[in-house]
Tab-separated table of N, CA and C in Angstrom:
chain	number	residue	atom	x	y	z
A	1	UNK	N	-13.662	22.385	-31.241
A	1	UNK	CA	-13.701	21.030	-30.704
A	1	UNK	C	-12.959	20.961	-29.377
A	2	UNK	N	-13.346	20.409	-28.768
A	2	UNK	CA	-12.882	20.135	-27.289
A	2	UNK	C	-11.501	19.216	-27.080
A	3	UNK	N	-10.389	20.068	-26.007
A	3	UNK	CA	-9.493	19.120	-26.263
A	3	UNK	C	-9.656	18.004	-25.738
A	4	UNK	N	-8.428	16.575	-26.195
A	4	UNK	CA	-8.791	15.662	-25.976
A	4	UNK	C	-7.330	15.268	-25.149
A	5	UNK	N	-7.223	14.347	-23.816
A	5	UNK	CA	-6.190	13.455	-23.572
A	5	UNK	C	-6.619	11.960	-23.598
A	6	UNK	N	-5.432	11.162	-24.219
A	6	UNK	CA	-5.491	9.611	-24.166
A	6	UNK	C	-4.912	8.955	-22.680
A	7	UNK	N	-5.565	8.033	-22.249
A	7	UNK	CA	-4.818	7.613	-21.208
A	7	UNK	C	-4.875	6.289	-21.783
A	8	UNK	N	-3.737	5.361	-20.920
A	8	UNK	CA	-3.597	3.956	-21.003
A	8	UNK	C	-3.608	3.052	-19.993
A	9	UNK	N	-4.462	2.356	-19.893
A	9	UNK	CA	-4.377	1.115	-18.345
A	9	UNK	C	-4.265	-0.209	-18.782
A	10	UNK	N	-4.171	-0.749	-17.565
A	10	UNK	CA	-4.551	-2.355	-17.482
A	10	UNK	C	-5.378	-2.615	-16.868
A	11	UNK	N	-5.923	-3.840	-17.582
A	11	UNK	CA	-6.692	-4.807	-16.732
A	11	UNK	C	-6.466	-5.949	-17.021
A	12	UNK	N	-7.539	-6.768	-15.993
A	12	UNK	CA	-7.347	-8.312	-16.057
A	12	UNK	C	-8.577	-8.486	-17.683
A	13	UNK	N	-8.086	-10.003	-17.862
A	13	UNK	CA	-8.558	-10.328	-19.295
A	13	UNK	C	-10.056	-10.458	-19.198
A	14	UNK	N	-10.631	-10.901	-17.947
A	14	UNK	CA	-11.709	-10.949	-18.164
A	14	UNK	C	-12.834	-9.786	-17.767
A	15	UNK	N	-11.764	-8.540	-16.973
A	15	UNK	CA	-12.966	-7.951	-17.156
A	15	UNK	C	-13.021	-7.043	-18.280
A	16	UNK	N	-11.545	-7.205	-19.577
A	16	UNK	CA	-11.542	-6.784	-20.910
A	16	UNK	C	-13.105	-6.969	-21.611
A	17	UNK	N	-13.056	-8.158	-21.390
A	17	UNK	CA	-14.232	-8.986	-22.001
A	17	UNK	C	-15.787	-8.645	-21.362
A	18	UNK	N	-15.673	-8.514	-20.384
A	18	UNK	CA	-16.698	-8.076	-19.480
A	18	UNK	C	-17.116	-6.769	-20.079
A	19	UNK	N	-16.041	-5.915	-19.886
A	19	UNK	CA	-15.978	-4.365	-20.288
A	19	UNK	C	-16.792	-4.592	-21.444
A	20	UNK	N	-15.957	-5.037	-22.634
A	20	UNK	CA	-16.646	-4.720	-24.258
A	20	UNK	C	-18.190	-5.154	-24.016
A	21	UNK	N	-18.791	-6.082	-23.615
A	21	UNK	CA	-19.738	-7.020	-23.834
A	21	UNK	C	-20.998	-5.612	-23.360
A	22	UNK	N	-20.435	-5.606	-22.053
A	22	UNK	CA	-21.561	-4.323	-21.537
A	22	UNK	C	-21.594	-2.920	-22.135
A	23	UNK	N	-20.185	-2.703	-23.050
A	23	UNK	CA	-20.238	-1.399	-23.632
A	23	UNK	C	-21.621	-1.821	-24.704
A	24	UNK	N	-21.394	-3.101	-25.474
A	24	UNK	CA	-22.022	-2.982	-26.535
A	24	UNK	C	-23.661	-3.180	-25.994
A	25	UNK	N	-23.492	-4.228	-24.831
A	25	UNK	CA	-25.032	-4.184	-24.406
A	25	UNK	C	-25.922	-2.718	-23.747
A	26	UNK	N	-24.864	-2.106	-23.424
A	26	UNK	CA	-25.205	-0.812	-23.050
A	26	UNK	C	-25.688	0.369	-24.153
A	27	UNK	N	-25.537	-0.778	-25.706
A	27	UNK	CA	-26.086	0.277	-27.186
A	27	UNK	C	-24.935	1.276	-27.613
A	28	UNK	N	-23.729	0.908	-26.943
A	28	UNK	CA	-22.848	1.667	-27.349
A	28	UNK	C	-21.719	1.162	-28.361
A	29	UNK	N	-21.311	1.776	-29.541
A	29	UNK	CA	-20.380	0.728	-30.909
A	29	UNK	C	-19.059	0.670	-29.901
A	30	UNK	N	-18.279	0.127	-30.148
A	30	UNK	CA	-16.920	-0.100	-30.213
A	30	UNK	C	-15.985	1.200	-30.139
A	31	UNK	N	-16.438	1.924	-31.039
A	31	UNK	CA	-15.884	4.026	-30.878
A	31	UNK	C	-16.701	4.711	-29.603
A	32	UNK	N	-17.203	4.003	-28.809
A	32	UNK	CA	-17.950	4.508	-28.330
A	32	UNK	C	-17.663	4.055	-26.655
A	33	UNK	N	-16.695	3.493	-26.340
A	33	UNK	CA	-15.713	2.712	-25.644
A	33	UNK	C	-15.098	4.230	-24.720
A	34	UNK	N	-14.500	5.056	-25.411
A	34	UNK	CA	-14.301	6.075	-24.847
A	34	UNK	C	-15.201	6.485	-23.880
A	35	UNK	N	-16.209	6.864	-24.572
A	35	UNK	CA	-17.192	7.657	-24.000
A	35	UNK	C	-18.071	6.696	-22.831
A	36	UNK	N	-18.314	5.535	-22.648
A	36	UNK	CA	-18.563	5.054	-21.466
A	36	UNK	C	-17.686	4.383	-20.777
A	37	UNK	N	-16.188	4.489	-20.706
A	37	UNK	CA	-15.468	4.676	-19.701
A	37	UNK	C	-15.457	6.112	-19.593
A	38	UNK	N	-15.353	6.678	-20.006
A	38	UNK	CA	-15.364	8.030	-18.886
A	38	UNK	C	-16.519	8.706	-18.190
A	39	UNK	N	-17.531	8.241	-18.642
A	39	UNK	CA	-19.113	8.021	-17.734
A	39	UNK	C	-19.051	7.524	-16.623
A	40	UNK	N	-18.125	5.939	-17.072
A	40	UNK	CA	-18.157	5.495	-15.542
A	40	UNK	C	-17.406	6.117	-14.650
A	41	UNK	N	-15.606	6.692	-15.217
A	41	UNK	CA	-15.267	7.461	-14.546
A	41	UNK	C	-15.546	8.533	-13.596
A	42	UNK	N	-16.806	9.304	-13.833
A	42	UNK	CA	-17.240	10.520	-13.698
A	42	UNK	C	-18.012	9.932	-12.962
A	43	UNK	N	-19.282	8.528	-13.063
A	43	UNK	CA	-20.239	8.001	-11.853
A	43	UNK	C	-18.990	7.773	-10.653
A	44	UNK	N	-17.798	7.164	-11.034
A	44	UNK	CA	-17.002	6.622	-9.967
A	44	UNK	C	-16.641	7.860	-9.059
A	45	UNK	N	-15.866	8.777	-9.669
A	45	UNK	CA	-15.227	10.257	-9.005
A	45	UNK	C	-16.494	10.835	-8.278
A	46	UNK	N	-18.083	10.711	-8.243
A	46	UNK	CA	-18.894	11.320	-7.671
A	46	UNK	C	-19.052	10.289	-6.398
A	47	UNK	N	-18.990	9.216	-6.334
A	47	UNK	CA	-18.747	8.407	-4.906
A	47	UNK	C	-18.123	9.182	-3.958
A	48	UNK	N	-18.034	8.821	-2.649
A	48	UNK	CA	-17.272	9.624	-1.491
A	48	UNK	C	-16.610	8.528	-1.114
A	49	UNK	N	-17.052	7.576	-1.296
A	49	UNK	CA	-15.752	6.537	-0.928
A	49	UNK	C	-15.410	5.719	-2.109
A	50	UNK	N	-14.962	6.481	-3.117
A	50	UNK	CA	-13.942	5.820	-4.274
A	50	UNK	C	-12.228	5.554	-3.741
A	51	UNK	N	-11.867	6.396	-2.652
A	51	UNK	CA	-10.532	5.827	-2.409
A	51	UNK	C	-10.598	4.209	-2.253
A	52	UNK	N	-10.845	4.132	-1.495
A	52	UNK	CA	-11.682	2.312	-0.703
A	52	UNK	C	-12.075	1.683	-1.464
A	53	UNK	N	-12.576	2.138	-2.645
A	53	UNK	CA	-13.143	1.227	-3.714
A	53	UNK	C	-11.541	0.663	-4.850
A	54	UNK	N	-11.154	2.020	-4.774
A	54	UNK	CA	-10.130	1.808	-5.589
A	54	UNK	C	-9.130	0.834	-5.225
A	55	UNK	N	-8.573	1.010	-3.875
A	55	UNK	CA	-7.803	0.711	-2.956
A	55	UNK	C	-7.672	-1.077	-3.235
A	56	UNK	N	-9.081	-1.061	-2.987
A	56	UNK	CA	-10.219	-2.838	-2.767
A	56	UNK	C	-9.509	-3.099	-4.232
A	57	UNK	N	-10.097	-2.282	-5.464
A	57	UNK	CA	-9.859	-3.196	-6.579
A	57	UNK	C	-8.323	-3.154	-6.902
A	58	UNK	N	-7.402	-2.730	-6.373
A	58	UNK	CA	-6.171	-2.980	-6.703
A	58	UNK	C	-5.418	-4.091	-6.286
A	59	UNK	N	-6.897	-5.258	-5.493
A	59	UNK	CA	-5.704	-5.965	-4.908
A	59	UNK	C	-5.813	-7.536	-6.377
A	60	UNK	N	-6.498	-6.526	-7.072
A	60	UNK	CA	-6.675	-7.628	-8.409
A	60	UNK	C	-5.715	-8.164	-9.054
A	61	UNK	N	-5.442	-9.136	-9.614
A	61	UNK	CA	-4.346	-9.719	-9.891
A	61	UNK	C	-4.433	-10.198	-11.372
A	62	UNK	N	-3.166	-10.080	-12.086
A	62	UNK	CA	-3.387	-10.604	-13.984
A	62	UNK	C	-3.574	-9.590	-15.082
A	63	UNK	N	-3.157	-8.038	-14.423
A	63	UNK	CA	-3.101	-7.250	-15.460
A	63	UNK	C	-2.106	-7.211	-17.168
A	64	UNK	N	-3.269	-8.285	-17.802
A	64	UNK	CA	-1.960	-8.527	-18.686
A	64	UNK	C	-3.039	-7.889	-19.978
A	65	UNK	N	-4.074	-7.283	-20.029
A	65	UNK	CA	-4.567	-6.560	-21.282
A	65	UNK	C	-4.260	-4.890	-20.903
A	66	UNK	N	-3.710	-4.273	-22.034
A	66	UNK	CA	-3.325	-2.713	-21.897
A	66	UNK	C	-4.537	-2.544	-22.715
A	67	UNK	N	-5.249	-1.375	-22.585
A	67	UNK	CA	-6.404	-0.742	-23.203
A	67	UNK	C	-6.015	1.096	-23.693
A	68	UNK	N	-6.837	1.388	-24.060
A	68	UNK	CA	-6.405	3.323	-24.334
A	68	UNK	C	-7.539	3.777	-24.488
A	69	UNK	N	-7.777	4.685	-23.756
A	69	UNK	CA	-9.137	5.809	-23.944
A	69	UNK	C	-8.935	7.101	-24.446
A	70	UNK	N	-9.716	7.757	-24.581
A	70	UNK	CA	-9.418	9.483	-25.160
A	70	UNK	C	-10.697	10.005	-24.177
A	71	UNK	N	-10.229	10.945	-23.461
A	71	UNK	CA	-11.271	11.994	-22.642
A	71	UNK	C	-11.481	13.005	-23.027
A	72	UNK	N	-11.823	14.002	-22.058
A	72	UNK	CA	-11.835	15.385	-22.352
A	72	UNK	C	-10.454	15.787	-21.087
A	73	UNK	N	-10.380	16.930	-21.975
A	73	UNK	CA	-8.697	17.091	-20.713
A	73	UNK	C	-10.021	17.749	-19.308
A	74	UNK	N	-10.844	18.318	-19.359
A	74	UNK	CA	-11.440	18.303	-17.802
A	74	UNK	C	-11.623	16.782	-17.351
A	75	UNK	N	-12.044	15.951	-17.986
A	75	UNK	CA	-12.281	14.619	-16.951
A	75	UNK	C	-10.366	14.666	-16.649
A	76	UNK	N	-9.494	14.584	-17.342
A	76	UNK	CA	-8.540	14.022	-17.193
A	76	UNK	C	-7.485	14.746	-15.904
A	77	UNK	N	-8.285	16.263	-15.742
A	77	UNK	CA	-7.626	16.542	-14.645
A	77	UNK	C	-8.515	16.197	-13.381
A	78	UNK	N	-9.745	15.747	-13.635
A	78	UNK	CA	-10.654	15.225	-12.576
A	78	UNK	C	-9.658	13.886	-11.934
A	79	UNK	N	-9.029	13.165	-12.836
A	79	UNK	CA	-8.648	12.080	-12.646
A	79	UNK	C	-7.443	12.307	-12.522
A	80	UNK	N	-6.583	13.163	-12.693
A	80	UNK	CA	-5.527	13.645	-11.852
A	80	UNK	C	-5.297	13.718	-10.486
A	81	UNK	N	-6.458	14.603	-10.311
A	81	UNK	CA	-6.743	15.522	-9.025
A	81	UNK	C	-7.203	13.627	-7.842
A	82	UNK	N	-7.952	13.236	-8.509
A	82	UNK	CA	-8.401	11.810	-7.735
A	82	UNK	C	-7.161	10.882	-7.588
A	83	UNK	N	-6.159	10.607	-8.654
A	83	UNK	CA	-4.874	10.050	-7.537
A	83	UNK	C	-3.843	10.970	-7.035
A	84	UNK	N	-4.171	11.762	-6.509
A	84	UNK	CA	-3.287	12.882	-5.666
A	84	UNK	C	-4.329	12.355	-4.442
A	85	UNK	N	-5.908	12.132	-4.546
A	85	UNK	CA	-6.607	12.203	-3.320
A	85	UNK	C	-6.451	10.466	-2.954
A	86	UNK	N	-6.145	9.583	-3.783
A	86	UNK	CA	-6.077	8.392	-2.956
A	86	UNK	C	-4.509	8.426	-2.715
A	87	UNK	N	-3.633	9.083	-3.474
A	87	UNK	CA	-2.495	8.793	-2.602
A	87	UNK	C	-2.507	9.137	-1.008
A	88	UNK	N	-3.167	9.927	-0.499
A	88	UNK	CA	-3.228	10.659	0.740
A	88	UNK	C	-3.351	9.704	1.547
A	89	UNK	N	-4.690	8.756	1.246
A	89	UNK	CA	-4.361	7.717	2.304
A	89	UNK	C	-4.046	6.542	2.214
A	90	UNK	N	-3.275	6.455	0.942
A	90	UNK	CA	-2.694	4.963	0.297
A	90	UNK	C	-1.400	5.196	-0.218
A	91	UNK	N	-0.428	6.221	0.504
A	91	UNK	CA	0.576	6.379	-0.207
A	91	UNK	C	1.882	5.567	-0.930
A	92	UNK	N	1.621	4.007	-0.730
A	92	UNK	CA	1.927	2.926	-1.253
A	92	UNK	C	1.733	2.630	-2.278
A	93	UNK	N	0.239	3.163	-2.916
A	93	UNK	CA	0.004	2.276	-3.648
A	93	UNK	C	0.480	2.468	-5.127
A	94	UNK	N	0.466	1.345	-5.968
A	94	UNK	CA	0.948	1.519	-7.049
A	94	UNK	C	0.351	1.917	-8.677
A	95	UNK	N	0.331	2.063	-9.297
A	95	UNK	CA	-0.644	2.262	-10.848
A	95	UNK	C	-2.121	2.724	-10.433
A	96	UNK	N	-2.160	4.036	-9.819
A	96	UNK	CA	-2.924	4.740	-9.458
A	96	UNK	C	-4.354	4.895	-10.344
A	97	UNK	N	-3.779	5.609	-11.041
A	97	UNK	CA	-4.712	5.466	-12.673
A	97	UNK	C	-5.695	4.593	-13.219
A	98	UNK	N	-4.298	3.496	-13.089
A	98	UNK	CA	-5.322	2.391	-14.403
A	98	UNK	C	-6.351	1.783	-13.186
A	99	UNK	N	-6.185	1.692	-11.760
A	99	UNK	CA	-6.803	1.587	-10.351
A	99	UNK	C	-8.201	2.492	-10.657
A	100	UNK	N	-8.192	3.862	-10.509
A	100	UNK	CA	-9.634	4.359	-10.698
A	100	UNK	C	-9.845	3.895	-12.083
A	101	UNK	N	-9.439	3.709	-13.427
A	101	UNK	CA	-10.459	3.119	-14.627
A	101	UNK	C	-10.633	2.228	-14.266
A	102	UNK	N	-9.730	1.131	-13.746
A	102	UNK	CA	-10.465	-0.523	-13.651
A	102	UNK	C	-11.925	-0.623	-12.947
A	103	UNK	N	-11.635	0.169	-11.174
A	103	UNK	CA	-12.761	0.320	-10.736
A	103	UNK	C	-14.024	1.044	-11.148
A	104	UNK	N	-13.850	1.987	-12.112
A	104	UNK	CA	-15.025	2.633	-12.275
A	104	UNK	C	-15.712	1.435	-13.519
A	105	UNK	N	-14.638	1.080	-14.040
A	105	UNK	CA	-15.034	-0.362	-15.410
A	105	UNK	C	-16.301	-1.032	-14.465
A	106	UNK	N	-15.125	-1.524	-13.336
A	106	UNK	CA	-16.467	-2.612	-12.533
A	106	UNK	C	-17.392	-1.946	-11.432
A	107	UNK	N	-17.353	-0.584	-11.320
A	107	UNK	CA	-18.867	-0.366	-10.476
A	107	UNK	C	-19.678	-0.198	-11.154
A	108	UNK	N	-19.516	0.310	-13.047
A	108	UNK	CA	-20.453	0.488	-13.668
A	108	UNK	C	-21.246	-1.098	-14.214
A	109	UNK	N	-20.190	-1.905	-14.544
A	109	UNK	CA	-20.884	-3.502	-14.774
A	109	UNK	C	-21.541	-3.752	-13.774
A	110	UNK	N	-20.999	-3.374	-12.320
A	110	UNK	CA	-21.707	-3.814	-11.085
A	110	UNK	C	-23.594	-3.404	-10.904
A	111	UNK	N	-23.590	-2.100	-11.235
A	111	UNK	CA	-24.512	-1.363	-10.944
A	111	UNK	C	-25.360	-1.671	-12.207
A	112	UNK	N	-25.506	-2.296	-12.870
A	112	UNK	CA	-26.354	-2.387	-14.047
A	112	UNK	C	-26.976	-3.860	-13.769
């Protein structure tokens, strides 16, 4: 079996709600939450301008829902390796992380 890492973010409440609604409209259960956030993750990390995207959605405001995913430890060093690359030209910025899940949350709601 493939190893696994958990990560933990925030978001705002409504795109909690947003999130679940499209996981499930997307035919996916509730256990299954994992696995299309890290889809979107992986659509997001293939962008060339995810710094900018990320950057953009951090200026979101009301992170008061904590969430938890389980990956594969390759996505999770994908997503390592991606805030080492937006720190480069955002070296300010703060909660790096839960920044690429939120955004990849909303380019995938976006894009559907």
């Amino acid at each position: 079996m493939e190893a696994k890492a958990k990560i933990t973010f925030v978001l705002p409440d409504v795109l909690q709600k947003e999130c679940r609604e499209k996981i499930m409209k997307d035919g996916y259960d509730m256990r299954g939450k994992s696995r299309w956030i890290s889809e979107a993750i992986e659509l997001l990390l293939a962008m060339k301008n995810y710094p900018e995207l990320v950057n953009l959605s951090n200026q979101m405001k009301g992170f008061e829902k904590v969430e938890s995913v389980v990956m594969t430890k390759d996505l999770k060093k994908l997503l390592d390796n991606a805030v080492i690359e937006i720190r480069k030209p955002y070296p300010s910025m703060e909660g790096v992380q839960s920044g690429i899940v939120r955004t990849a949350i909303m380019q995938r709601i976006l894009q559907s």
